[in-house]
Coordinates of C-alpha atoms and ligand atoms in Angstrom, one line a residue:
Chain S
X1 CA 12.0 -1.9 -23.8
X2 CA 15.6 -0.9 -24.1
X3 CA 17.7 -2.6 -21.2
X4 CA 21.0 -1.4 -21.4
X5 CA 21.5 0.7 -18.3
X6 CA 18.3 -0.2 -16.7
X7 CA 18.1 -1.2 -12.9
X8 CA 16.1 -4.1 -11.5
X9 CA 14.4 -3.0 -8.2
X10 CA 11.4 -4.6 -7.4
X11 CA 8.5 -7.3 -9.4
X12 CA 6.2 -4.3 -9.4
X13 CA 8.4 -2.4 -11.7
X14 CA 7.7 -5.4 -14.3
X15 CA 5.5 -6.2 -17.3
X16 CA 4.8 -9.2 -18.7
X17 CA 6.3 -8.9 -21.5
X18 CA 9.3 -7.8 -19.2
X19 CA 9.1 -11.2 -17.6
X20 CA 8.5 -13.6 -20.3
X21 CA 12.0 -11.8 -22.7
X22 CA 13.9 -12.0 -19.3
X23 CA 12.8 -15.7 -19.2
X24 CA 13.6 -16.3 -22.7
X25 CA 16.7 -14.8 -23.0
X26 CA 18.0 -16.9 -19.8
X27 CA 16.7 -20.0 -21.6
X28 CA 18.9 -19.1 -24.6
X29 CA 21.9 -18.7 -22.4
X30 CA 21.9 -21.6 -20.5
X31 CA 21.5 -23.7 -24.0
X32 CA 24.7 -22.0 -25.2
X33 CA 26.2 -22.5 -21.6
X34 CA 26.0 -26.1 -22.1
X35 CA 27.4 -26.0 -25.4
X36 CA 30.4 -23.8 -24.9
X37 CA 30.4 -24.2 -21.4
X38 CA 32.0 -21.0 -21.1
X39 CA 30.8 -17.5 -22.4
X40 CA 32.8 -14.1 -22.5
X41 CA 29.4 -11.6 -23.9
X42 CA 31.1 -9.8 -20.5
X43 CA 34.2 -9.8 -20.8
X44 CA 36.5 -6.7 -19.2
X45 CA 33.1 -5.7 -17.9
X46 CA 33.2 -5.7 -13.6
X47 CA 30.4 -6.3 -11.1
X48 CA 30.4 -5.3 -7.8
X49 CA 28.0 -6.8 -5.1
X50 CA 27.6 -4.7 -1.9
X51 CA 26.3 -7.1 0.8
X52 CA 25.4 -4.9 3.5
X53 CA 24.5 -8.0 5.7
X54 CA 25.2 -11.7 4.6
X55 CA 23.6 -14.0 2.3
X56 CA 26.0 -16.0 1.1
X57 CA 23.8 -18.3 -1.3
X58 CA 22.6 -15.1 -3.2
X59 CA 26.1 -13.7 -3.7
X60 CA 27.7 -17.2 -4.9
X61 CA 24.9 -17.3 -7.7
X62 CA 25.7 -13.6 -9.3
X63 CA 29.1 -13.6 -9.0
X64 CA 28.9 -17.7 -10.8
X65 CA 26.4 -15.9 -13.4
X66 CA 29.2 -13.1 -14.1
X67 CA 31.9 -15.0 -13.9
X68 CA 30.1 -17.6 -16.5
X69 CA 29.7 -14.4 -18.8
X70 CA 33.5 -13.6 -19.0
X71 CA 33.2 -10.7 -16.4
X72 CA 35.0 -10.6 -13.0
X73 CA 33.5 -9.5 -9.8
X74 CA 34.5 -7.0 -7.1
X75 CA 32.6 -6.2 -3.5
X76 CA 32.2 -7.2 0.5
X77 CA 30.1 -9.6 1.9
X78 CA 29.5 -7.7 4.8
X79 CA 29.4 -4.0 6.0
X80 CA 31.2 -4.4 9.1
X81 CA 34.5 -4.6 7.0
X82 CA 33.6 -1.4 5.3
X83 CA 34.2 2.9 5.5
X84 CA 29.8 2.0 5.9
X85 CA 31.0 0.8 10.0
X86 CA 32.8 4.5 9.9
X87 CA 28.9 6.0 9.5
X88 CA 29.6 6.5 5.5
X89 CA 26.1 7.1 3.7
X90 CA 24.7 4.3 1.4
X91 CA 24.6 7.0 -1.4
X92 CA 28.1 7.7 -1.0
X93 CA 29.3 4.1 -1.2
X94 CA 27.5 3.8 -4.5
X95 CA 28.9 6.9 -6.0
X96 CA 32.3 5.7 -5.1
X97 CA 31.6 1.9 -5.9
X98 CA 30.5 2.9 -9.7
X99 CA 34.0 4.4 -10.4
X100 CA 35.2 0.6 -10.1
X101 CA 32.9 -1.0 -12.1
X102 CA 30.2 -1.4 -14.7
X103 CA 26.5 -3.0 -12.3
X104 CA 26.3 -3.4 -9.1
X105 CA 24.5 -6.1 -6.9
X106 CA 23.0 -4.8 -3.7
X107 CA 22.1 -6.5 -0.4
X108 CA 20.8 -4.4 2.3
X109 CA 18.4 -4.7 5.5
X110 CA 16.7 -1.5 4.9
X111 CA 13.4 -1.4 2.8
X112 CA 14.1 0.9 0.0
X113 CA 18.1 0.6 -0.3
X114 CA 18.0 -0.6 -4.0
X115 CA 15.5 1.8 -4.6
X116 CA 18.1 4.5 -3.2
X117 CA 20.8 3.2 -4.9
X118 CA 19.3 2.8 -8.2
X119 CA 18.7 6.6 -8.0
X120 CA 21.8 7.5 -6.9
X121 CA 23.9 5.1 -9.2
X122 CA 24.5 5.9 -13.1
X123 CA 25.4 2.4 -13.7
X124 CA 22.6 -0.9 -13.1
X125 CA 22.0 -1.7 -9.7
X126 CA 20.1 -4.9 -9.4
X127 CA 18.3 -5.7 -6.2
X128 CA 19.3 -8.9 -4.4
X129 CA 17.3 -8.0 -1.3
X130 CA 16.4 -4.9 0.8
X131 CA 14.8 -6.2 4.3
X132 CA 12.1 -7.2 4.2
X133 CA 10.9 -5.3 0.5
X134 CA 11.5 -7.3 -2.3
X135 CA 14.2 -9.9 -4.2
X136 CA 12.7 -9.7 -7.6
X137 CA 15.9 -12.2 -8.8
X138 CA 14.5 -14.8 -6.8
X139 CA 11.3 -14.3 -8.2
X140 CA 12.3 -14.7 -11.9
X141 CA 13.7 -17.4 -11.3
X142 CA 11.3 -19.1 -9.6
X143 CA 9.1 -18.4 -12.5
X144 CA 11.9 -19.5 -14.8
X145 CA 12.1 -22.7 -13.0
X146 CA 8.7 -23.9 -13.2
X147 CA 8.8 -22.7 -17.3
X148 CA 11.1 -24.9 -17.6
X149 CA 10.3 -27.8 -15.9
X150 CA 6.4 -27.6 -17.4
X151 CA 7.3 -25.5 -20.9
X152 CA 5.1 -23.1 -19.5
X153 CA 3.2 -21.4 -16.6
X154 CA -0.5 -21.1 -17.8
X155 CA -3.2 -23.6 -17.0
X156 CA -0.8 -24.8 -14.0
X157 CA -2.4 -25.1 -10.1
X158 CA 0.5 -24.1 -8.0
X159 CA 0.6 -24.3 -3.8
X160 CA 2.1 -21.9 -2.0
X161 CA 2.4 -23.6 1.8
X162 CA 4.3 -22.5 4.6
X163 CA 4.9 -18.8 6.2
X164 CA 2.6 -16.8 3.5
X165 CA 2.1 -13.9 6.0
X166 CA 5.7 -13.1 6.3
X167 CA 7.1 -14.6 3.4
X168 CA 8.3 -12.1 1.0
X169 CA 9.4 -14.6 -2.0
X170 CA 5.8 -15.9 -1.8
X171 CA 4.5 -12.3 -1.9
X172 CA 6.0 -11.6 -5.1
X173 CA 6.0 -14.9 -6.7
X174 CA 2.0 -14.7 -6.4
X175 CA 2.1 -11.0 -7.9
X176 CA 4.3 -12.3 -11.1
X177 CA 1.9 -15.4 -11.3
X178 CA -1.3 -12.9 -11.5
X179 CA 0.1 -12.4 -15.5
X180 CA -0.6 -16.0 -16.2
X181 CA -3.6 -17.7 -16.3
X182 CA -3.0 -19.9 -12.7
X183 CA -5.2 -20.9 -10.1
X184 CA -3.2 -20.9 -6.7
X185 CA -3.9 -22.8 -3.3
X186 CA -2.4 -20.7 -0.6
X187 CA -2.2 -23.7 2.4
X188 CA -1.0 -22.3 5.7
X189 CA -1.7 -22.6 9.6
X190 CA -4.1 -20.3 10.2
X191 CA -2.0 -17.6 12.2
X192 CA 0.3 -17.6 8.7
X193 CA -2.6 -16.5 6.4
X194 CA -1.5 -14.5 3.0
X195 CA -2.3 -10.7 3.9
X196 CA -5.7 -9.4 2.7
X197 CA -4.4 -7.1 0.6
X198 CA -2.4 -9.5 -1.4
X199 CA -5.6 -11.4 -1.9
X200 CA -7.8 -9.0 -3.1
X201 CA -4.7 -7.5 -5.3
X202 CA -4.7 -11.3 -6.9
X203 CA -8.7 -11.7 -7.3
X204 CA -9.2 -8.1 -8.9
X205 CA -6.1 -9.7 -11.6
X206 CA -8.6 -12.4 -12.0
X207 CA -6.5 -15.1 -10.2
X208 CA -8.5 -18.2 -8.8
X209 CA -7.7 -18.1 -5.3
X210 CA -8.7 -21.3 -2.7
X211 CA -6.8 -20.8 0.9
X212 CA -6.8 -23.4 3.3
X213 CA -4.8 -25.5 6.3
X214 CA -5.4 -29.0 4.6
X215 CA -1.9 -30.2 2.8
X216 CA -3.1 -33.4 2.5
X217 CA -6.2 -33.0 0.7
X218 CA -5.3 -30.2 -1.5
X219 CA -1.8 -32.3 -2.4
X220 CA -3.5 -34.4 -5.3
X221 CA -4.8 -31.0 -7.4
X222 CA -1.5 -29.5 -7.2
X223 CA 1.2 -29.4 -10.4
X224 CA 3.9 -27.1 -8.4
X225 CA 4.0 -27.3 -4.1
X226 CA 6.2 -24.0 -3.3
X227 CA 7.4 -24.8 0.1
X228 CA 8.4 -22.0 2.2
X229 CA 10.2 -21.9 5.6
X230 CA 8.6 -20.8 8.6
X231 CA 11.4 -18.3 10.3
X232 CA 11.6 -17.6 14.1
X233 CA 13.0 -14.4 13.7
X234 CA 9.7 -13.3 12.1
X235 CA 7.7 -13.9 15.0
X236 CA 7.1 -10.6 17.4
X237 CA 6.5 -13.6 20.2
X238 CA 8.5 -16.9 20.5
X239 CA 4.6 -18.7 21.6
X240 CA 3.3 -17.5 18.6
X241 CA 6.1 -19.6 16.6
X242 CA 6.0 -22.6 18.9
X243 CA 2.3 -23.0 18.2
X244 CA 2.8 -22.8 14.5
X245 CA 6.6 -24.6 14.1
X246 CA 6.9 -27.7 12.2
X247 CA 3.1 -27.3 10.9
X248 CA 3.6 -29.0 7.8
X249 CA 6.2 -31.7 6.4
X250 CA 6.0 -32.9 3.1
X251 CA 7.8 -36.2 2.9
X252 CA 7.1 -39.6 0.9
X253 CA 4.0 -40.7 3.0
X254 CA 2.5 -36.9 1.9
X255 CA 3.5 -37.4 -1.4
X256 CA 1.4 -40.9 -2.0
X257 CA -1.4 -38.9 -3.1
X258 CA 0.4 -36.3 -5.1
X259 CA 0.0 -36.5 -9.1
X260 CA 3.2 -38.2 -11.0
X261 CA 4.3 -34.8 -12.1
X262 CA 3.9 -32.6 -9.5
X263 CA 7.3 -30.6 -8.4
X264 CA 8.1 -29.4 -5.4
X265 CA 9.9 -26.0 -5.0
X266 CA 12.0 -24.1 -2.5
X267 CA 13.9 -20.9 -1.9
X268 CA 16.3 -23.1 0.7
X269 CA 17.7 -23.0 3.4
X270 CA 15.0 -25.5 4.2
X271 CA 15.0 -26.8 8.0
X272 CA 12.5 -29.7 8.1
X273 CA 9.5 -28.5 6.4
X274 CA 10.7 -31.0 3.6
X275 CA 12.3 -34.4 4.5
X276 CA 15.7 -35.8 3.0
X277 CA 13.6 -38.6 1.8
X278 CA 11.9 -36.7 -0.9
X279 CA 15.3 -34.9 -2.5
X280 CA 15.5 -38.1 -4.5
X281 CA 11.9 -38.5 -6.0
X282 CA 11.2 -37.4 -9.2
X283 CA 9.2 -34.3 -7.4
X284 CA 11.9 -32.6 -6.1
X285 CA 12.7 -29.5 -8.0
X286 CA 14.3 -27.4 -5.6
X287 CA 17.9 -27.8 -6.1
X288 CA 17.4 -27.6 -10.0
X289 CA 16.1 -24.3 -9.1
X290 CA 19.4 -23.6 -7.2
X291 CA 20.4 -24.0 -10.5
X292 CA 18.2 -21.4 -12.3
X293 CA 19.9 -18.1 -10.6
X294 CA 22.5 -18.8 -12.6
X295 CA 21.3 -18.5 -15.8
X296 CA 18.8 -15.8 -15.0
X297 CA 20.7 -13.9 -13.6
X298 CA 23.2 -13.8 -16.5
X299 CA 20.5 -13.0 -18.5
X300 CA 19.5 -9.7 -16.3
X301 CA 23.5 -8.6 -16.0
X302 CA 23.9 -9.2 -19.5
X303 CA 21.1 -7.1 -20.6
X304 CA 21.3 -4.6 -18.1
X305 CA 24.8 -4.3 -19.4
X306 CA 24.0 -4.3 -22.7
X307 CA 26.1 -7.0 -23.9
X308 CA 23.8 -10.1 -25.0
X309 CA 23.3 -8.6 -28.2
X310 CA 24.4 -11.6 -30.0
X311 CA 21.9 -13.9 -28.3
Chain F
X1 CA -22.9 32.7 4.2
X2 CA -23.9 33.7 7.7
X3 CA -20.5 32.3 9.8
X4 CA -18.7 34.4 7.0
X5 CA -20.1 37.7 7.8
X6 CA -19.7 37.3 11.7
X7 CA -15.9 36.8 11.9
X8 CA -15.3 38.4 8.9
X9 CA -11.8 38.8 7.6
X10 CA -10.3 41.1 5.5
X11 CA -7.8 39.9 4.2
X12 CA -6.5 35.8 4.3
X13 CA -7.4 32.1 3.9
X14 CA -11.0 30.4 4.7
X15 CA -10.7 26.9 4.4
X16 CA -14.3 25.6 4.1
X17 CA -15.9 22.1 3.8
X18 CA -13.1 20.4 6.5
X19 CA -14.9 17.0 7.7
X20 CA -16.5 17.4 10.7
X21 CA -13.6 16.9 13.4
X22 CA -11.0 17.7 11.3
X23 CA -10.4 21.1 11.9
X24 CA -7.8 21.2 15.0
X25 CA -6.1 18.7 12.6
X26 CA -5.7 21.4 9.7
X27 CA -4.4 23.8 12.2
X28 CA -1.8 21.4 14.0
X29 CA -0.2 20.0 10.2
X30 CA -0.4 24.1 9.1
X31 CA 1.1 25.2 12.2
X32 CA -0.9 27.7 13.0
X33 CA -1.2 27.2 16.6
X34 CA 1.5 29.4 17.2
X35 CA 0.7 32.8 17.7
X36 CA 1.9 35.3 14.6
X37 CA -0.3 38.0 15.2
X38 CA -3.3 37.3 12.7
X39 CA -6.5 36.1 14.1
X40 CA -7.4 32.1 13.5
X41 CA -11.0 31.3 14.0
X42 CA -12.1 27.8 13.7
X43 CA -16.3 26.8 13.9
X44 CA -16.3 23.1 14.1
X45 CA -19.4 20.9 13.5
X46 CA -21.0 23.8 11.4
X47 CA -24.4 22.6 10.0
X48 CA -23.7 21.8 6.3
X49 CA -25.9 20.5 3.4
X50 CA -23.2 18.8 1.7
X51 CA -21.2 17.0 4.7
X52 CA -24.1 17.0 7.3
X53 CA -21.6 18.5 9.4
X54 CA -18.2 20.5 8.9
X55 CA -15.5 22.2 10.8
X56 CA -14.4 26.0 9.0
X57 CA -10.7 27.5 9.5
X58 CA -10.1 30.7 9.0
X59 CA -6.8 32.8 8.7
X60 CA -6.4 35.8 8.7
X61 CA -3.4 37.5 6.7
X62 CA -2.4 34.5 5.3
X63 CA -2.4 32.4 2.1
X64 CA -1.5 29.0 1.6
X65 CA 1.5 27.3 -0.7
X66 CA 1.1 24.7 -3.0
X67 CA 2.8 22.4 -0.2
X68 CA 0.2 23.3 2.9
X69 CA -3.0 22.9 0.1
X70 CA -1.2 19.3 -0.6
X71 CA -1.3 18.7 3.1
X72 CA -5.2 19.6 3.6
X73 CA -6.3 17.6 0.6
X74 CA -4.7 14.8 2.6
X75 CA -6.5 14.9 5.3
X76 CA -9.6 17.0 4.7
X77 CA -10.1 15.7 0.6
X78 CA -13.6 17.5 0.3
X79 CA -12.6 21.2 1.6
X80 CA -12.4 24.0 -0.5
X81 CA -10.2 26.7 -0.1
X82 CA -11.4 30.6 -0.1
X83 CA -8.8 33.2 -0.7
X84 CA -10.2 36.4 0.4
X85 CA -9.2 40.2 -0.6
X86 CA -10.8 43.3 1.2
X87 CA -13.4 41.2 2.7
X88 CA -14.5 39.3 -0.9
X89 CA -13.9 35.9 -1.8
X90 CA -11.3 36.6 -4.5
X91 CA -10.5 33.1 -5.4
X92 CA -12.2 29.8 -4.3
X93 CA -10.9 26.2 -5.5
X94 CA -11.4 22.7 -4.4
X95 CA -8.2 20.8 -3.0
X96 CA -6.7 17.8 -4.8
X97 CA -5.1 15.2 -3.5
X98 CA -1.9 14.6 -5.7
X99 CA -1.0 11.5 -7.5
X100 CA 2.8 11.9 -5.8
X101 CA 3.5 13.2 -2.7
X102 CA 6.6 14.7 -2.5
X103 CA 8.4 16.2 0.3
X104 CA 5.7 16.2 3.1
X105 CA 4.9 12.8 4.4
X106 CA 7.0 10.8 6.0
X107 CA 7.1 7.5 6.0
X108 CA 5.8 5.2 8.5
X109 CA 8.3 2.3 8.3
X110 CA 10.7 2.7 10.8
X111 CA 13.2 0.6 8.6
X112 CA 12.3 2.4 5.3
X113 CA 15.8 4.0 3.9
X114 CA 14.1 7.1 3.6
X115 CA 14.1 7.3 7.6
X116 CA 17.8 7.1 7.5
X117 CA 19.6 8.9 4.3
X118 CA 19.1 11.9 2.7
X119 CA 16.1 11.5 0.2
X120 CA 13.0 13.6 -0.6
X121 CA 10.4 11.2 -0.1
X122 CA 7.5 10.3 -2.3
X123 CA 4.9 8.9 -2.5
X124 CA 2.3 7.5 -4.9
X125 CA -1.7 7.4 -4.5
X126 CA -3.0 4.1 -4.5
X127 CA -6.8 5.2 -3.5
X128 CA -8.5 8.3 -2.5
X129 CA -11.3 6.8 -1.3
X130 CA -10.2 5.6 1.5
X131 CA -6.7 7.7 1.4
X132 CA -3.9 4.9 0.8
X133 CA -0.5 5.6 -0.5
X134 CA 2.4 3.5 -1.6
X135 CA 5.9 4.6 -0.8
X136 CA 8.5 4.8 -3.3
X137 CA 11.3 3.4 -1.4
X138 CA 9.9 0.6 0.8
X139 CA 6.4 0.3 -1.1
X140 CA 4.6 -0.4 2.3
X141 CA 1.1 0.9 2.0
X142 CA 0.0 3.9 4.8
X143 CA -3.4 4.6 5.1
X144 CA -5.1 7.1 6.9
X145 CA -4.6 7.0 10.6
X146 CA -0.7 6.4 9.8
X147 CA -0.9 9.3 6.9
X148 CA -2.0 11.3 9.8
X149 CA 0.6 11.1 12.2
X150 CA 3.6 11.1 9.8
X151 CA 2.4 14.4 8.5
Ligands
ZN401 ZN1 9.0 3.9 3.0

């Protein structure tokens, strides 16, 4: 697969194969990070991220992964202070953004922006979020994360608890895990139940799939807990969220029956669904995996660029 | 076929096989509820060996695009389509449904980009049986009823 020039959209658009050299080649740079602590594979190459609404987390980590590259970084963090408030089309603020530089990063709140963009666009686009659709970044790295911490992802049993009906990164974090040979617990409050569809997609990849609303009992199988958030703002009715809010925490008491090695993951912000307490046992992963955007998604401008020859 | 030889046209478009029902459906997404001077005859739930029961559209003076043939095969996948000349069947096919669908389906997701820039949209078949599509932009899943009214 030749990836100079090519855009990153969406999980679906990915192969194994895709997966496991993007994984790889991150590894490789964040070894040479450490010993040269600076790179320049882009340098005099620009990136501009277009954050149509705010996420400041998600910007910080590309423009740290192009800056640790040698590149530099151009863009807005949000549309208001752009010709976009003036009614300018998203197509035409691509077409004029690629005259600046060489791959954009895009944030947007409508389904299907990246996709736009990406057709509009002659240079990379890489998605970093559109609505509610997909944020395949966050995905690969999650999957980098947990290759790292285990040296691999078969044969692990992985718990995906929280908000797994509205939960996008745990949508497509269980599609990329139907490559591996997993078995998943998907533990949720009843109301938050993985959609059907997402289900039967996983069991016809010949996932093993258990759901249930027991933490406790399904805590000591478990070699990754991926917590997720339960958002307000996802809720059509605020009773709906009351009677679900604060379903689960995992803190030390929790943990007592976990094995020695399990990790525990997050995308963060996290509000309570995992107590301060745990952030210095052995199990928490989450800010390590902070830590993985960075090198994966060097790896993705840097190919995408076509750049990381070298490596 | 009797039906045939009673409201025999001369020249124009039978659309045979339509599920049972489905009919007034072909005529609203063709737009032929609008009077343009040819006759439109429909017979719906017409005894039929193959369906049990079917609704038959006829046209008269008219033949179909590529684009309107898409559109039946969406929602009536098992009619056929008769094209007839001084009275005779002159051609006769089965529609298709299409692996993309370009152009004439909108997309149900009110916050899908396509809703809101200039695009053509598309979409790709997930299942024909039920009808379920995938759109290119947002990749929400429509399936029938919502196929339907985004026609
Ligand atoms: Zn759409």
């Amino acid at each position: 697969m030749d990836w100079k020039g090519r855009d990153v959209i969406s999980v679906r658009d990915f192969s194994k194969e895709d997966i496991e050299f993007v994984l790889n080649v991150a590894e490789r740079l964040e070894t040479e990070l450490n010993e040269k602590g600076a790179l320049d594979y882009a340098k005099g190459k620009i990136l501009a991220t277009l954050f149509f609404e705010p996420s400041t987390r998600t910007r910080l980590s590309f423009e740290s992964a192009m800056h640790r590259l040698g590149g530099s970084v151009i863009g807005f963090s949000s549309a208001a202070s752009t010709s976009v408030k003036k009614g300018e089309s998203l197509a035409d603020t691509i077409k004029t953004v690629e005259q600046y530089s060489d791959v954009i990063v895009l944030r947007h709140p409508m389904e299907g922006a990246a996709r736009l963009a990406a057709e509009v666009a002659d240079i990379p686009v890489i998605n970093a979020g559109d609505g509610s659709n997909q944020h395949p970044t966050q995905t690969l790295l999650d999957l980098y994360t947990i290759k790292r911490a285990f040296g691999r992802i078969d044969g692990l049993t992985i718990g995906l608890l929280g908000d797994l009906k509205y939960g996008r990164t745990v949508h497509s974090l269980a599609e990329a895990l139907a490559f591996y040979d997993v078995e998943l617990y998907l533990i949720s409050p009843e109301l938050l139940r993985m959609p059907k569809h997402i289900i039967e997609e996983l069991r016809e990849k010949g996932v093993r799939i258990h759901e249930t609303t027991d933490l406790e009992g399904t805590i000591p199988k478990l070699d990754v807990l991926y917590v997720t958030r339960i958002q307000r703002e996802r809720f059509p009715d605020e009773q709906e969220y009351l009677k679900v809010k604060g379903s689960y925490q995992v803190n030390c008491a929790v943990l007592k029956r976990a094995r020695e090695g399990l990790r525990i993951m997050h995308p963060l912000p996290r509000v309570d669904e995992i107590h301060p307490e745990v952030d210095k046992t052995s199990h928490a992963l989450y800010f390590r995996q902070v830590f993985s955007g960075v090198p994966v998604r060097m790896a993705l401008l840097g190919l995408t660029l076509g750049v990381l020859e070298g490596v | 076929m009797a039906e045939l030889k009673v409201t025999a046209i001369r020249e124009g478009t039978v659309i045979d096989h339509i599920p049972a029902g489905k009919g007034l459906k072909v005529i609203e997404i063709l737009r032929l509820n609008r009077p343009n001077g040819g006759v439109l005859l429909l017979a719906s739930n017409v005894h039929s060996g193959k369906l049990g029961r079917k609704d038959i559209v006829k046209i008269e003076g008219k033949f179909l695009s590529e684009e309107e043939v898409n559109k039946i095969a969406l929602i009536a996948p098992t009619a056929t389509v008769n094209i007839v000349r001084d009275y005779k069947v002159a051609e006769k096919f089965k529609v298709e449904v299409p692996g993309e669908i370009t152009g004439i389906l909108r997309c149900a997701n009110p916050n899908c980009v396509s809703n809101h820039e200039y695009t053509v949209s598309k979409f790709y078949v997930v299942s024909r049986e039920p009808l379920k599509v995938r759109c290119h932009y947002c990749e929400r899943t429509m399936e029938e009823e919502e196929i339907l009214g985004n026609l």
